[in-house]
PDB file of C-alpha atoms in Angstrom:
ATOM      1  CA  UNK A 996      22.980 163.464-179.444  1.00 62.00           C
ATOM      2  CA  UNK A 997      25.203 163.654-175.841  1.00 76.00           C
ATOM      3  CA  UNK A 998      25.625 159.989-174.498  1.00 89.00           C
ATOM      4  CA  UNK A 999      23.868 159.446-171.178  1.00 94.00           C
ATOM      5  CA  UNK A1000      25.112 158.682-167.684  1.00 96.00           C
ATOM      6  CA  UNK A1001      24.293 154.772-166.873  1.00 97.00           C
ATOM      7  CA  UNK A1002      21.725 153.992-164.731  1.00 97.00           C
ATOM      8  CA  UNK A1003      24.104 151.626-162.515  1.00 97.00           C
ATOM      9  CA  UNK A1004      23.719 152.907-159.050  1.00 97.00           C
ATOM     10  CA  UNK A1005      21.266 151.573-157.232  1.00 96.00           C
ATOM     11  CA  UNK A1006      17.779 153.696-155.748  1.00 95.00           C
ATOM     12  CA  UNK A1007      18.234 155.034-152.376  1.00 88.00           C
ATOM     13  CA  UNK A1008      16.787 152.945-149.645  1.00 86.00           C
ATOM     14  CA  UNK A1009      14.534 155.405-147.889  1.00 93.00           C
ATOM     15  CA  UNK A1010      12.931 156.805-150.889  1.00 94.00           C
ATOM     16  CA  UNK A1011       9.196 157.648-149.480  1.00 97.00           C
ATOM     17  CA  UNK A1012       6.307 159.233-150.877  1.00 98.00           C
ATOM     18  CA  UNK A1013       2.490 159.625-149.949  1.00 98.00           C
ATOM     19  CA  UNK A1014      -0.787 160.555-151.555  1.00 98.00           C
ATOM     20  CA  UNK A1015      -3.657 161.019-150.228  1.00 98.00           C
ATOM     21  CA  UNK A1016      -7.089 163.243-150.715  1.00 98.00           C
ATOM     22  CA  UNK A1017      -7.708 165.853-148.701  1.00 97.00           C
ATOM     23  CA  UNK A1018     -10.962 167.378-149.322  1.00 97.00           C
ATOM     24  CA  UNK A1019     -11.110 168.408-153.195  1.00 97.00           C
ATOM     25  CA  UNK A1020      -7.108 168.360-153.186  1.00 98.00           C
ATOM     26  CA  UNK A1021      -5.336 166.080-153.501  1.00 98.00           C
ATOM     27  CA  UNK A1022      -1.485 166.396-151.400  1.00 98.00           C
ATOM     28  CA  UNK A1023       1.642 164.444-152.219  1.00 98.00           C
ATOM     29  CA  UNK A1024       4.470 164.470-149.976  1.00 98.00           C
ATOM     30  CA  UNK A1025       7.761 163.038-150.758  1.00 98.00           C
ATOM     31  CA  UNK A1026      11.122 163.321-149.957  1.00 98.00           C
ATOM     32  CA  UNK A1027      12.028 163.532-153.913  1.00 98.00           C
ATOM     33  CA  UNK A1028      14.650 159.885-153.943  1.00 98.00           C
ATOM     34  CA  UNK A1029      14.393 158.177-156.817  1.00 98.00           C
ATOM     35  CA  UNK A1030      12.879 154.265-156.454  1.00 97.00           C
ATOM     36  CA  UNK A1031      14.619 153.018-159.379  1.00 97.00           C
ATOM     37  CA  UNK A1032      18.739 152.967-160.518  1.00 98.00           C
ATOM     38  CA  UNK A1033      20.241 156.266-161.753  1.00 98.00           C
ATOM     39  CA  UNK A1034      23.493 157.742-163.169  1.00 97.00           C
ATOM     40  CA  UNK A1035      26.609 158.592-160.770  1.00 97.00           C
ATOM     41  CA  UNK A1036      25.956 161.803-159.131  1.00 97.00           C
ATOM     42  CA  UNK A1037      28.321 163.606-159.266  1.00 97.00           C
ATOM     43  CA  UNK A1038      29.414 162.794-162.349  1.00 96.00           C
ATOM     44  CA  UNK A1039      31.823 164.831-165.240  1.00 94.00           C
ATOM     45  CA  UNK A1040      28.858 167.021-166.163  1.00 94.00           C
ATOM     46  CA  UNK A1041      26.767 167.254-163.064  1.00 95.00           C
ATOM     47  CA  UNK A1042      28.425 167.903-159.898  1.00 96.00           C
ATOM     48  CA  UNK A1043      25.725 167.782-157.781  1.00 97.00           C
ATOM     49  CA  UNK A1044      25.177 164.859-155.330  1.00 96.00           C
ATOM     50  CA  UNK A1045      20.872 163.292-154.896  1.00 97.00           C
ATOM     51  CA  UNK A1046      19.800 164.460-151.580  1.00 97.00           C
ATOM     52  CA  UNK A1047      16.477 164.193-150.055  1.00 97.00           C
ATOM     53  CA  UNK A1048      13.842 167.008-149.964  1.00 97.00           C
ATOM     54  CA  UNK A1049      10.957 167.866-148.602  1.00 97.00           C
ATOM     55  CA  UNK A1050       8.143 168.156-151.273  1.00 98.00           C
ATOM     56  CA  UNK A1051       4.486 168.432-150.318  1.00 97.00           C
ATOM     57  CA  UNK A1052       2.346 169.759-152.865  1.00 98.00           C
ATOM     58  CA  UNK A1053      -1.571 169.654-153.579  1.00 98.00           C
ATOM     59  CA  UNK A1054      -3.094 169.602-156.636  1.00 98.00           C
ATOM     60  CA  UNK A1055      -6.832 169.752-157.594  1.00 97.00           C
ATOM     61  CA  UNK A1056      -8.883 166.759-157.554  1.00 97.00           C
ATOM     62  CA  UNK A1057     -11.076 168.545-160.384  1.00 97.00           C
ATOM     63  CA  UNK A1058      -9.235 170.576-162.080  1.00 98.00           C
ATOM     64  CA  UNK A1059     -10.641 172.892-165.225  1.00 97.00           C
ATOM     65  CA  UNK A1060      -8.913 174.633-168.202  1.00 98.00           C
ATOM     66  CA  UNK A1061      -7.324 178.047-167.474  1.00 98.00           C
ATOM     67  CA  UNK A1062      -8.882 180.898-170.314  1.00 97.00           C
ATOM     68  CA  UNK A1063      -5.655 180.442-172.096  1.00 97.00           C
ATOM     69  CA  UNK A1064      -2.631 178.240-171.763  1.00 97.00           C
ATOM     70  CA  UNK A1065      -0.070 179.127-168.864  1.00 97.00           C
ATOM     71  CA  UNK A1066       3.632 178.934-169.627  1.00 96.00           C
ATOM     72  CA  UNK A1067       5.736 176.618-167.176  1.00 95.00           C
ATOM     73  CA  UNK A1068       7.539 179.402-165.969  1.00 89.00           C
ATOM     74  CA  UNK A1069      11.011 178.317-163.683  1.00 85.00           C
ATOM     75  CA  UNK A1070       9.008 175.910-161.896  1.00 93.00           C
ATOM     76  CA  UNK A1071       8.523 172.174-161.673  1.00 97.00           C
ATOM     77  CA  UNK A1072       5.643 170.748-164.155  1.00 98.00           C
ATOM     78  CA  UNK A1073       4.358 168.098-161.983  1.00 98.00           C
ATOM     79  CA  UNK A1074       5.145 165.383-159.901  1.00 98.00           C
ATOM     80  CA  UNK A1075       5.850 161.245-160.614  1.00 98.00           C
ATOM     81  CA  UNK A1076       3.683 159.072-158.435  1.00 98.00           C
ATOM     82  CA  UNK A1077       7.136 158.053-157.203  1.00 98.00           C
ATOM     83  CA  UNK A1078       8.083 161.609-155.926  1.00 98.00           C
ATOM     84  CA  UNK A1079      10.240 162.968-158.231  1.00 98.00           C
ATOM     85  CA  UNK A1080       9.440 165.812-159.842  1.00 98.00           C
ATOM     86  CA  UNK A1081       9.340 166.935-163.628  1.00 98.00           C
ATOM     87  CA  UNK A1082      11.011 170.067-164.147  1.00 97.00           C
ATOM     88  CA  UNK A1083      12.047 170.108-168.386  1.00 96.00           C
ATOM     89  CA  UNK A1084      13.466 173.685-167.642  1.00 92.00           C
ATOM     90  CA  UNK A1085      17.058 174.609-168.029  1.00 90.00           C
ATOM     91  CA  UNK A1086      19.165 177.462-166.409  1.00 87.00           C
ATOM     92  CA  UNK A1087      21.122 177.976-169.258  1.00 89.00           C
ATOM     93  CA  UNK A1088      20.736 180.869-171.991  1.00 91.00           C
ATOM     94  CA  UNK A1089      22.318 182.468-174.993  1.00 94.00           C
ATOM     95  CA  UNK A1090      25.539 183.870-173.646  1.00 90.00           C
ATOM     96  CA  UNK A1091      24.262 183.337-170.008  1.00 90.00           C
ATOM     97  CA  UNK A1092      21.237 186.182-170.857  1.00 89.00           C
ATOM     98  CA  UNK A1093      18.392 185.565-169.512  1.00 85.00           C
ATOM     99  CA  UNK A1094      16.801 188.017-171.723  1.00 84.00           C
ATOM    100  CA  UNK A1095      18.230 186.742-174.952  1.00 90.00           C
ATOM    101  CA  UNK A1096      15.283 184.453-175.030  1.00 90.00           C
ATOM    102  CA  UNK A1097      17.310 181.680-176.347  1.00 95.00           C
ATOM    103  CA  UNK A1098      17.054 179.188-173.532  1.00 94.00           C
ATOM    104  CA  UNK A1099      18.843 176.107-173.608  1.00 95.00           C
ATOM    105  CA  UNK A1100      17.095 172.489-174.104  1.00 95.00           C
ATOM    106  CA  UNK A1101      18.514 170.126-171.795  1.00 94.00           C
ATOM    107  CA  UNK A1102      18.063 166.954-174.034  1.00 94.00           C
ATOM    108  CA  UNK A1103      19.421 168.886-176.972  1.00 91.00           C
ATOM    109  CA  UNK A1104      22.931 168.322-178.579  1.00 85.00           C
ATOM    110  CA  UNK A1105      24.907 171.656-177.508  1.00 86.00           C
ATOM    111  CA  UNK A1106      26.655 170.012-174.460  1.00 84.00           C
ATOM    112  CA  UNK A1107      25.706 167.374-172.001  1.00 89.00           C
ATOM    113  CA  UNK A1108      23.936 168.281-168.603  1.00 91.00           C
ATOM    114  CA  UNK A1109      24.995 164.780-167.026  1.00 95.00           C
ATOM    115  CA  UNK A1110      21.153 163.582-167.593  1.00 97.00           C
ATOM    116  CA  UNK A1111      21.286 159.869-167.010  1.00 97.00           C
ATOM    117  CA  UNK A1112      19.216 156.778-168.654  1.00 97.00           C
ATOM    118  CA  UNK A1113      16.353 158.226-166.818  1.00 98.00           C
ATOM    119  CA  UNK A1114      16.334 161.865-168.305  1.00 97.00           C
ATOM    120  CA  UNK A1115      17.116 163.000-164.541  1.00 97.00           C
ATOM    121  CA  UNK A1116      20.148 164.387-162.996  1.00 97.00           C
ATOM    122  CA  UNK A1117      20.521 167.018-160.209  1.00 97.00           C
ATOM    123  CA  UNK A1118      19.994 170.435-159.402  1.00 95.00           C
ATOM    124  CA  UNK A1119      22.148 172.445-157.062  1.00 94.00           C
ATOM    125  CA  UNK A1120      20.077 171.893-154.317  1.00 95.00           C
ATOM    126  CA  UNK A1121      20.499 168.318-154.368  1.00 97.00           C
ATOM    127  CA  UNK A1122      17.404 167.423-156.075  1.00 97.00           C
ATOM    128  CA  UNK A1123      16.955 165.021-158.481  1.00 98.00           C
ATOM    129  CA  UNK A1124      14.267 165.194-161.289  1.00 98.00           C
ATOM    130  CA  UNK A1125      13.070 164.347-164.774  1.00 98.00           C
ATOM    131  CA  UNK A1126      13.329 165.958-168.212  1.00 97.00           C
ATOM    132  CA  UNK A1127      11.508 163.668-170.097  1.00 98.00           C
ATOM    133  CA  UNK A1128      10.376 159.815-170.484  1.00 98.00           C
ATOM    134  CA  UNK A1129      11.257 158.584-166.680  1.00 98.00           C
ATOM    135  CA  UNK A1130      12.117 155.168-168.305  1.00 98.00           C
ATOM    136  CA  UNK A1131      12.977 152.675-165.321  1.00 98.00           C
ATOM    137  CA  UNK A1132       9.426 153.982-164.039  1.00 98.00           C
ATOM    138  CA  UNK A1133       7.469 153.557-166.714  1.00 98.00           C
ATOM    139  CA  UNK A1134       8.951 150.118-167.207  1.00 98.00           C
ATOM    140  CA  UNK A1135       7.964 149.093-164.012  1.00 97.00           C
ATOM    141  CA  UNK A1136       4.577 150.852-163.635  1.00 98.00           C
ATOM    142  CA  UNK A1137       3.326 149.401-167.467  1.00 98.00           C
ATOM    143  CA  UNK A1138       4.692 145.832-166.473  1.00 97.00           C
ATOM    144  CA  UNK A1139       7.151 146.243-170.062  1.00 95.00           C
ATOM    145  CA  UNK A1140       3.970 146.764-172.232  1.00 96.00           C
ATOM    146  CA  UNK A1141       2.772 149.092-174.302  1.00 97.00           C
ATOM    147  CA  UNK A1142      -0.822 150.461-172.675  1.00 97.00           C
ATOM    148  CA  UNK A1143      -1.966 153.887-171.014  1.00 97.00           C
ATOM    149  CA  UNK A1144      -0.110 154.304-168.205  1.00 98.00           C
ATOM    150  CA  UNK A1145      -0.443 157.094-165.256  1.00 98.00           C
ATOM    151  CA  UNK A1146       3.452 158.708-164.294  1.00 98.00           C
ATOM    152  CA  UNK A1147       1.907 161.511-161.990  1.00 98.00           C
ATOM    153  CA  UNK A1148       0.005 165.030-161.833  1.00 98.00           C
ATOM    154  CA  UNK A1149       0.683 168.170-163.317  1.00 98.00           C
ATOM    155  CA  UNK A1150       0.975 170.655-161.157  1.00 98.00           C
ATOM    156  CA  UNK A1151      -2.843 172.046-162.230  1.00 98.00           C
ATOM    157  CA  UNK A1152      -4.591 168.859-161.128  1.00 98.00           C
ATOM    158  CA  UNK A1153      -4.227 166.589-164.637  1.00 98.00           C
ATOM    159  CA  UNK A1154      -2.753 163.240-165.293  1.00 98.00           C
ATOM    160  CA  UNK A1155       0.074 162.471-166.716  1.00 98.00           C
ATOM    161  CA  UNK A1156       0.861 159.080-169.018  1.00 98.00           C
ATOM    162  CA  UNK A1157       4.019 157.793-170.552  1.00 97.00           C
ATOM    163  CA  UNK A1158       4.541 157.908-174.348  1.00 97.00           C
ATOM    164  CA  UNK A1159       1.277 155.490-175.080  1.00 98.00           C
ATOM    165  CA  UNK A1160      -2.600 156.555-175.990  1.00 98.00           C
ATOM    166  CA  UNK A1161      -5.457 154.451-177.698  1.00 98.00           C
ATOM    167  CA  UNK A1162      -5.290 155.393-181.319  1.00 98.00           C
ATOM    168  CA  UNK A1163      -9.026 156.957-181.488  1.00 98.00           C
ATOM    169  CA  UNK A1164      -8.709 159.196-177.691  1.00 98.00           C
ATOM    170  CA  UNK A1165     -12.442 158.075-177.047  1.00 97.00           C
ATOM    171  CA  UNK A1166     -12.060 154.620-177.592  1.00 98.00           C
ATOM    172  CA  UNK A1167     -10.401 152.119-175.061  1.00 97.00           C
ATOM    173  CA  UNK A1168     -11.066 149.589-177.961  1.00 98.00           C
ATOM    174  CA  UNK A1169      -9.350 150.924-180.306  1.00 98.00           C
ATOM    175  CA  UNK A1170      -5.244 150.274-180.553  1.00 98.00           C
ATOM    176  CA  UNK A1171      -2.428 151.671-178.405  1.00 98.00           C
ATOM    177  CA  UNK A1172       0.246 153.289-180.265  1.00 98.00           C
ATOM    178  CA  UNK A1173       3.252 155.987-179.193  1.00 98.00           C
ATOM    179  CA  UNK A1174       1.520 159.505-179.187  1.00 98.00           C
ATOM    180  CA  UNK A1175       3.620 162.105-181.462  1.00 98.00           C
ATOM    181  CA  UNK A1176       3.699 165.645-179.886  1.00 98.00           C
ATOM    182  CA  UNK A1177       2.770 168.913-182.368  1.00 98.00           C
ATOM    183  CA  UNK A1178       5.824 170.261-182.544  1.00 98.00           C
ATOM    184  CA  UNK A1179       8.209 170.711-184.897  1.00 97.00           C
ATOM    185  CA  UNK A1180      11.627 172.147-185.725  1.00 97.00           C
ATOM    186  CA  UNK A1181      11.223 175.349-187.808  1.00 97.00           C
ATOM    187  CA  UNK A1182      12.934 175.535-191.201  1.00 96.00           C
ATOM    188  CA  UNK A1183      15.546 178.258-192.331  1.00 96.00           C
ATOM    189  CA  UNK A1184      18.474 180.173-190.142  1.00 97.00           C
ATOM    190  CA  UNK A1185      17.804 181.665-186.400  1.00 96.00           C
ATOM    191  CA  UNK A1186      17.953 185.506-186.509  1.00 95.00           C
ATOM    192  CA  UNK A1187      21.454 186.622-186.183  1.00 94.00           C
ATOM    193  CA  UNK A1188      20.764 190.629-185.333  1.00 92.00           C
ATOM    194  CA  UNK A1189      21.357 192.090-181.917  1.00 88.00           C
ATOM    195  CA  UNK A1190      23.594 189.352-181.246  1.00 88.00           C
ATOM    196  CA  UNK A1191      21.340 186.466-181.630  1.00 92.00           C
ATOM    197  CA  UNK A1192      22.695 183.429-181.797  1.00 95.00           C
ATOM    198  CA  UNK A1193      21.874 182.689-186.096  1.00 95.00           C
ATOM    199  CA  UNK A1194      22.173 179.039-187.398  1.00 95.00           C
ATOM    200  CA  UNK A1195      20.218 176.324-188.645  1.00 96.00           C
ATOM    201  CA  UNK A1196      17.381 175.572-186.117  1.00 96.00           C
ATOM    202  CA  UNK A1197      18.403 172.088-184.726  1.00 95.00           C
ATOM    203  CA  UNK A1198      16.985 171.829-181.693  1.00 95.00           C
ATOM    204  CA  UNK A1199      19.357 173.032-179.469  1.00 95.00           C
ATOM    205  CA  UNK A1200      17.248 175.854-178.173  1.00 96.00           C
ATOM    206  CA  UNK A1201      13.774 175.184-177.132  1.00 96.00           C
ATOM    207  CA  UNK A1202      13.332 178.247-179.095  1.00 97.00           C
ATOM    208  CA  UNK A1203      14.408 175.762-182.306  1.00 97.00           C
ATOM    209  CA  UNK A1204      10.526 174.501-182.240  1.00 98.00           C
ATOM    210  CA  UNK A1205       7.024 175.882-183.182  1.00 98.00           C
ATOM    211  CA  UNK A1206       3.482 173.889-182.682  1.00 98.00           C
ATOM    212  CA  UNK A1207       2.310 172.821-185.691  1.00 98.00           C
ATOM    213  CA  UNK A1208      -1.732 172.388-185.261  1.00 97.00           C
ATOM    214  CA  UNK A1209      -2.477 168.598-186.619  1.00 95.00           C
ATOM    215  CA  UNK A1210       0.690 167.325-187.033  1.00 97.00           C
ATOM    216  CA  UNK A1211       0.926 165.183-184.250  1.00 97.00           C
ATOM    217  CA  UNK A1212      -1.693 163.636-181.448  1.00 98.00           C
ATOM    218  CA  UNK A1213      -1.307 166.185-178.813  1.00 98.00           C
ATOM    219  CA  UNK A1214      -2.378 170.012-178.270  1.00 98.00           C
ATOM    220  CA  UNK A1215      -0.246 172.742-177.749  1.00 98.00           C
ATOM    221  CA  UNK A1216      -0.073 171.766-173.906  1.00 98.00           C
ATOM    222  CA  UNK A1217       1.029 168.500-174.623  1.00 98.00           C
ATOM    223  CA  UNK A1218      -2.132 166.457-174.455  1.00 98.00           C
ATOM    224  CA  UNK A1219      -5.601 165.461-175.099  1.00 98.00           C
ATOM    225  CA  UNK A1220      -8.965 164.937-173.711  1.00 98.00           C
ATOM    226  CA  UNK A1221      -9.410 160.799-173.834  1.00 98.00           C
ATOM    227  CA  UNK A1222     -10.468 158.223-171.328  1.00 98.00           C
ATOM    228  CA  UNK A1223      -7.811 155.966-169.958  1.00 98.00           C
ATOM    229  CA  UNK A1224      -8.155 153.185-167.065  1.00 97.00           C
ATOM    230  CA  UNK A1225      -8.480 155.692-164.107  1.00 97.00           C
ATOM    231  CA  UNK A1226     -10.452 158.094-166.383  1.00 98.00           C
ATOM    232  CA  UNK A1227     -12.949 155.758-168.281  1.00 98.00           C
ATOM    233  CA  UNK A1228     -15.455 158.412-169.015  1.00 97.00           C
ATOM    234  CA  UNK A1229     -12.698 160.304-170.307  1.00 98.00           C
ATOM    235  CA  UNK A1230     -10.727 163.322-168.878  1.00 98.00           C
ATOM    236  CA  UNK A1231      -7.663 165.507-170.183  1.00 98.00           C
ATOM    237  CA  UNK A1232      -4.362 164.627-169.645  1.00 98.00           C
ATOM    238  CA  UNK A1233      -0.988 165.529-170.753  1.00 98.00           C
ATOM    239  CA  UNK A1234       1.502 162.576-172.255  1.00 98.00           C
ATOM    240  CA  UNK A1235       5.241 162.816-172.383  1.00 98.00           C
ATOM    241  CA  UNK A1236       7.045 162.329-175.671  1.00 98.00           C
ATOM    242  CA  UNK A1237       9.778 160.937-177.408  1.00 97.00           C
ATOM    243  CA  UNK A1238      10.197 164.106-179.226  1.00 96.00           C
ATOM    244  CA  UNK A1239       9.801 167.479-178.113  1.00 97.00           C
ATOM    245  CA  UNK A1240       8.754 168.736-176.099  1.00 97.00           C
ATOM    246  CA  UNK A1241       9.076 165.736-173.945  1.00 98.00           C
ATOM    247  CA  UNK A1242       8.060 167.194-170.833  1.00 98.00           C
ATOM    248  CA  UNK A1243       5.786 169.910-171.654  1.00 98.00           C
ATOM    249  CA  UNK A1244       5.981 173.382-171.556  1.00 97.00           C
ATOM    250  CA  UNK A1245       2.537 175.273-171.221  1.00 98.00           C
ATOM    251  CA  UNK A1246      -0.379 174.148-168.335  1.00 98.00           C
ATOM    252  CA  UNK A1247      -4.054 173.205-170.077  1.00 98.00           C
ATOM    253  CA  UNK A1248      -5.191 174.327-166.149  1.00 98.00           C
ATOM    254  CA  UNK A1249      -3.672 177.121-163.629  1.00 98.00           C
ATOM    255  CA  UNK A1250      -0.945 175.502-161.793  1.00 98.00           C
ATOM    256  CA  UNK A1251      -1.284 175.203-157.838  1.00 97.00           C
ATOM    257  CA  UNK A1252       1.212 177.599-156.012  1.00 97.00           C
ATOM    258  CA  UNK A1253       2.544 174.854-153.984  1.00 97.00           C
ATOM    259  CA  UNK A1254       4.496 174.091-156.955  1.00 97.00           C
ATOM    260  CA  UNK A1255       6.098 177.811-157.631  1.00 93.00           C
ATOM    261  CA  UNK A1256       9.846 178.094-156.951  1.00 75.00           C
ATOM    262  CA  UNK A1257      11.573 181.125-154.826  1.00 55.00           C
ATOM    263  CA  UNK A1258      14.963 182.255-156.413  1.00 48.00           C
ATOM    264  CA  UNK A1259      14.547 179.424-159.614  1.00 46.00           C
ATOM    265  CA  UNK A1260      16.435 176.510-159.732  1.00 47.00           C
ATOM    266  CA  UNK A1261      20.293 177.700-160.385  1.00 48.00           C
ATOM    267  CA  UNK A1262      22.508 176.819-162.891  1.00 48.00           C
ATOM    268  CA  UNK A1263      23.150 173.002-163.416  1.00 52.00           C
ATOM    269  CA  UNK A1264      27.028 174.013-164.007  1.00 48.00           C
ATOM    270  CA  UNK A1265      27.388 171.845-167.014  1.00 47.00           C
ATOM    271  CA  UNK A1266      30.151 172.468-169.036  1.00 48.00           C
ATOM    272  CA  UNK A1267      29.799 176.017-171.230  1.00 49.00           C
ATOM    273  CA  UNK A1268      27.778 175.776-174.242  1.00 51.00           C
ATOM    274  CA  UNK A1269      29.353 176.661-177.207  1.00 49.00           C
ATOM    275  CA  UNK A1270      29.827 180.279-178.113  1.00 45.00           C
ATOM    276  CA  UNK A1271      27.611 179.519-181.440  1.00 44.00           C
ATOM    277  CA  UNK A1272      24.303 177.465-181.402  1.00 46.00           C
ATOM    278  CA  UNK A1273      25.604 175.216-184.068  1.00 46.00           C
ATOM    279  CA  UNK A1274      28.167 175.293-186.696  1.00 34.00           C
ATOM    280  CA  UNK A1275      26.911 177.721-189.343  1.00 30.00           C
TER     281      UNK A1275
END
């Protein structure tokens, strides 16, 4: 697992961000500053420095479910109430092919992307966001204790909460635990024809995992229809994970367009990865 980046500098002073409903939308706007410490930016495997942006996206106040899933697709996933955005993509492919479709997983073990305590780090463009468990906010926002606790929106209108759920979905009664995602690393050797990249699937490719229906708490999407204390007749919502996929990776509803990225987010220029996905 690659050491993180300590969270010792302190949160930029003029970190804003505003939400408000407009209509049946609701609009954030933020400049996209962390409110909490992070790593050094730049730092020996991120040399990009946190500088402000100017976010405004809308999301729907009611959202429904798409027909079918819809793959997060080289775009942010949502947005934390404090204006930093989750965006669990990577740049980074087999052999620097985007049509390998090996893509690299940025809190996987293959070389370190300079994510700090936080799971964030930088982009090229200066902006700092999350790739999983944003843990200095969900400290403060769940007061240190374990309960169901709202991070931010997806980019389709749902909630998102950190790590916890009530163990029956249904029932605010009932007790909180850690949710486990579905996924899980798939068993044998990656295909090594056509110059894939073989190996023992270990995680280092997001690739490396496969849903498996029942054997965790969340869908395929990453969440689950339950009620929770802004929800208590009950709503879907997506929760981020320990394990993968952290932040997830496919939309229960059709993301807004506000959130779609011209020209993707770059490379993170991270040191290479290795020329093999593991050692065979």
């Amino acid at each position: 697992m690659v050491k993180p980046v300590p969270s010792t500098q302190a949160a930029p002073a003029d970190a804003t961000v505003t939400i408000t409903i407009e209509g049946d939308k609701r609009v954030i706007t933020a400049n996209g500053l962390p409110d909490h410490a992070t790593g050094r930016f730049p730092n020996r495997d991120n040399p990009h420095r946190i500088t402000a942006q100017r976010y405004q996206f809308t999301v729907p106040l009611s959202p429904v479910p798409a027909p079918q899933p819809v793959p997060l697709v080289r775009q942010p996933f949502g947005i934390a109430l404090n204006g930093v955005v989750f965006d669990p993509g990577t740049a980074e492919t087999w052999q620097n092919d985007r049509d390998s479709g090996w893509h690299y997983e940025a809190l996987g073990s293959a070389f370190s992307l300079g994510l700090d305590t936080n799971h964030g780090h930088v982009q090229p463009s200066g902006a700092y966001h999350y790739h999983g468990i944003p843990v200095a906010l969900l400290e403060r926002l769940s007061g240190g204790r374990p309960g169901l606790t709202l991070l931010g929106w997806a980019a389709d209108g749902y909630p998102i909460y950190g790590r916890w759920g009530y163990r029956d979905a249904r029932d605010a009664a009932t007790e909180i635990v850690v949710l486990r995602s579905s996924y899980r690393l798939k068993s044998g050797l990656r295909p090594t024809s056509n110059g894939q990249p073989g190996c023992t699937y270990d995680g280092v490719f997001i690739e490396d995992f496969e849903f498996v229906a029942g054997s965790g708490d969340l869908d395929a999407c990453g969440g689950r229809f339950g009620v929770s204390p802004e929800f208590p007749k009950g709503t879907y919502h997506y929760v981020l994970t320990d394990d993968f996929p952290f932040v997830p990776r496919l939309f229960y509803g059709t993301p807004d367009p506000s959130f779609a990225r011209r020209g993707g987010p770059g490379p993170n220029n991270a040191r290479r990865p290795p020329p093999r996905g593991n050692a065979p």
